[in-house]
CSV table of C-alpha atoms in Angstrom, one decimal:
chain,number,residue,atom,x,y,z
C,14,MET,CA,7.8,7.9,22.8
C,15,SER,CA,7.1,4.2,23.3
C,16,LEU,CA,3.8,2.6,22.5
C,17,ARG,CA,1.7,1.2,25.3
C,18,PRO,CA,1.5,-2.6,25.3
C,19,GLU,CA,-2.2,-2.6,24.3
C,20,MET,CA,-1.4,-0.3,21.4
C,21,LYS,CA,1.4,-2.6,20.2
C,22,ARG,CA,-1.0,-5.6,20.3
C,23,TYR,CA,-3.7,-3.5,18.5
C,24,THR,CA,-1.2,-2.5,15.8
C,25,TYR,CA,0.0,-6.1,15.3
C,26,ARG,CA,-3.5,-7.5,15.2
C,27,LEU,CA,-4.7,-4.8,12.8
C,28,LEU,CA,-1.7,-5.3,10.4
C,29,LEU,CA,-2.3,-9.1,10.5
C,30,THR,CA,-6.0,-8.7,9.8
C,31,PHE,CA,-5.4,-6.3,6.9
C,32,CYS,CA,-2.8,-8.7,5.4
C,33,VAL,CA,-5.3,-11.6,5.6
C,34,TYR,CA,-7.9,-9.2,4.0
C,35,ALA,CA,-5.5,-8.4,1.1
C,36,ILE,CA,-4.8,-12.1,0.5
C,37,ALA,CA,-8.5,-13.1,0.7
C,38,LEU,CA,-9.6,-10.2,-1.6
C,39,VAL,CA,-6.9,-10.9,-4.3
C,40,GLY,CA,-7.5,-14.6,-4.0
C,41,ALA,CA,-11.2,-14.4,-4.3
C,42,ASN,CA,-11.1,-12.0,-7.3
C,43,MET,CA,-8.6,-14.2,-9.1
C,44,TRP,CA,-10.6,-17.4,-8.4
C,45,PHE,CA,-13.8,-15.8,-9.7
C,46,ARG,CA,-12.0,-14.3,-12.7
C,47,HIS,CA,-10.1,-17.5,-13.8
C,48,ALA,CA,-12.1,-20.5,-12.6
C,49,PRO,CA,-15.4,-19.3,-11.1
C,50,PRO,CA,-16.6,-21.6,-8.3
C,51,SER,CA,-20.2,-22.7,-8.2
C,52,GLY,CA,-22.8,-23.7,-5.7
C,53,LEU,CA,-22.0,-23.4,-2.0
C,54,LEU,CA,-18.3,-22.9,-2.7
C,55,ALA,CA,-19.0,-19.7,-4.6
C,56,TYR,CA,-20.8,-18.3,-1.6
C,57,VAL,CA,-17.9,-19.3,0.7
C,58,VAL,CA,-15.3,-17.8,-1.5
C,59,ALA,CA,-17.3,-14.6,-2.0
C,60,ILE,CA,-17.6,-14.1,1.7
C,61,LEU,CA,-13.9,-14.8,2.5
C,62,PRO,CA,-12.8,-11.1,2.1
C,63,ALA,CA,-15.5,-10.0,4.5
C,64,LEU,CA,-14.2,-12.1,7.3
C,65,PRO,CA,-11.0,-10.2,8.0
C,66,ILE,CA,-13.0,-6.9,7.8
C,67,MET,CA,-15.3,-8.3,10.5
C,68,GLY,CA,-12.1,-9.1,12.4
C,69,VAL,CA,-11.1,-5.5,12.3
C,70,PHE,CA,-14.2,-4.6,14.3
C,71,VAL,CA,-13.2,-7.3,16.8
C,72,VAL,CA,-9.6,-5.9,17.0
C,73,ILE,CA,-11.0,-2.4,17.7
C,74,GLY,CA,-13.3,-3.8,20.3
C,75,ARG,CA,-10.5,-5.7,22.0
C,76,LEU,CA,-8.5,-2.5,22.1
C,77,LEU,CA,-11.3,-0.7,23.9
C,78,VAL,CA,-11.5,-3.5,26.4
C,79,GLU,CA,-7.8,-3.7,27.0
C,80,MET,CA,-7.2,0.1,27.1
C,81,ARG,CA,-6.2,1.2,30.6
C,82,ASP,CA,-6.4,5.0,30.1
C,83,GLU,CA,-10.1,5.8,30.5
C,84,TYR,CA,-9.9,9.2,28.9
C,85,VAL,CA,-8.3,7.8,25.7
C,86,ARG,CA,-10.9,5.0,25.7
C,87,MET,CA,-13.6,7.6,25.9
C,88,LEU,CA,-12.1,9.4,22.9
C,89,MET,CA,-12.0,6.2,20.9
C,90,VAL,CA,-15.6,5.3,21.8
C,91,ARG,CA,-16.7,8.8,20.7
C,92,GLN,CA,-14.8,8.4,17.5
C,93,SER,CA,-16.4,5.0,16.9
C,94,LEU,CA,-19.9,6.5,17.6
C,95,ILE,CA,-19.3,9.3,15.1
C,96,ALA,CA,-18.2,6.7,12.6
C,97,THR,CA,-21.3,4.6,13.2
C,98,GLY,CA,-23.6,7.6,13.0
C,99,PHE,CA,-22.0,8.8,9.8
C,100,ALA,CA,-22.1,5.4,8.1
C,101,LEU,CA,-25.7,4.7,9.1
C,102,SER,CA,-26.9,8.2,8.2
C,103,VAL,CA,-25.4,8.1,4.7
C,104,SER,CA,-26.5,4.6,4.1
C,105,THR,CA,-30.0,5.3,5.2
C,106,ALA,CA,-30.2,8.5,3.0
C,107,TRP,CA,-28.8,6.6,0.0
C,108,GLY,CA,-31.4,3.8,0.6
C,109,PHE,CA,-34.2,6.3,0.4
C,110,LEU,CA,-32.8,7.9,-2.7
C,111,GLU,CA,-32.4,4.5,-4.3
C,112,GLY,CA,-35.9,3.5,-3.2
C,113,PHE,CA,-37.3,6.5,-5.1
C,114,GLY,CA,-35.3,5.7,-8.1
C,115,LEU,CA,-33.0,8.8,-7.9
C,116,VAL,CA,-29.7,7.0,-7.6
C,117,GLU,CA,-28.1,3.8,-8.7
C,118,HIS,CA,-27.8,0.8,-6.4
C,119,ALA,CA,-24.7,0.8,-4.2
C,120,GLN,CA,-23.1,-2.4,-3.0
C,121,GLY,CA,-23.6,-3.0,0.8
C,122,TYR,CA,-19.8,-3.1,1.5
C,123,TRP,CA,-19.7,0.6,0.9
C,124,THR,CA,-21.2,1.1,4.4
C,125,THR,CA,-18.0,-0.3,5.8
C,126,VAL,CA,-16.0,2.2,3.7
C,127,LEU,CA,-18.2,5.0,5.0
C,128,TRP,CA,-17.6,3.7,8.6
C,129,PHE,CA,-13.9,3.9,8.2
C,130,ALA,CA,-14.2,7.4,6.7
C,131,GLY,CA,-16.4,8.3,9.7
C,132,LEU,CA,-13.6,7.0,11.9
C,133,GLY,CA,-11.4,9.6,10.3
C,134,LEU,CA,-14.1,12.3,10.9
C,135,GLY,CA,-14.3,11.2,14.5
C,136,GLY,CA,-10.5,11.5,14.8
C,137,CYS,CA,-10.7,15.0,13.4
C,138,PHE,CA,-13.5,15.9,15.8
C,139,ASN,CA,-11.4,14.5,18.7
C,140,ALA,CA,-8.4,16.5,17.6
C,141,LEU,CA,-10.4,19.7,17.3
C,142,THR,CA,-11.9,19.1,20.8
C,143,GLU,CA,-8.4,18.5,22.2
C,144,TRP,CA,-7.1,21.6,20.5
C,145,ARG,CA,-9.9,23.8,21.9
C,146,ALA,CA,-9.4,22.4,25.4
C,147,ALA,CA,-5.7,23.3,25.3
C,148,ARG,CA,-6.4,26.9,24.4
């Protein structure tokens, strides 16, 4: 089965964005490990790996806009909403636990990791819903 044009563009954009992320992450880590920058440059270098991750959200948004099949778009929106609810719920609960001194501090970027895990949960939910509908 051939991919639809919007899915081909999405796949290309996503691969490109993750390649840029890998380069930025490795580069920033090496820079800080071997010749740590200082001042404003340190902030710029530290933020570099975050920029492609922000780009992933733009890539997903563009796919939602470009998608022609409204049912598949609805499934992706639901999947994204599940991911968002999951990430925000876990982050909020962790924040309260941290505030009461019950758990250690977690770096903020873990919320993005939770969001991607939630995207997987949303995909599983969509698959289960589709399976039930086919029965």
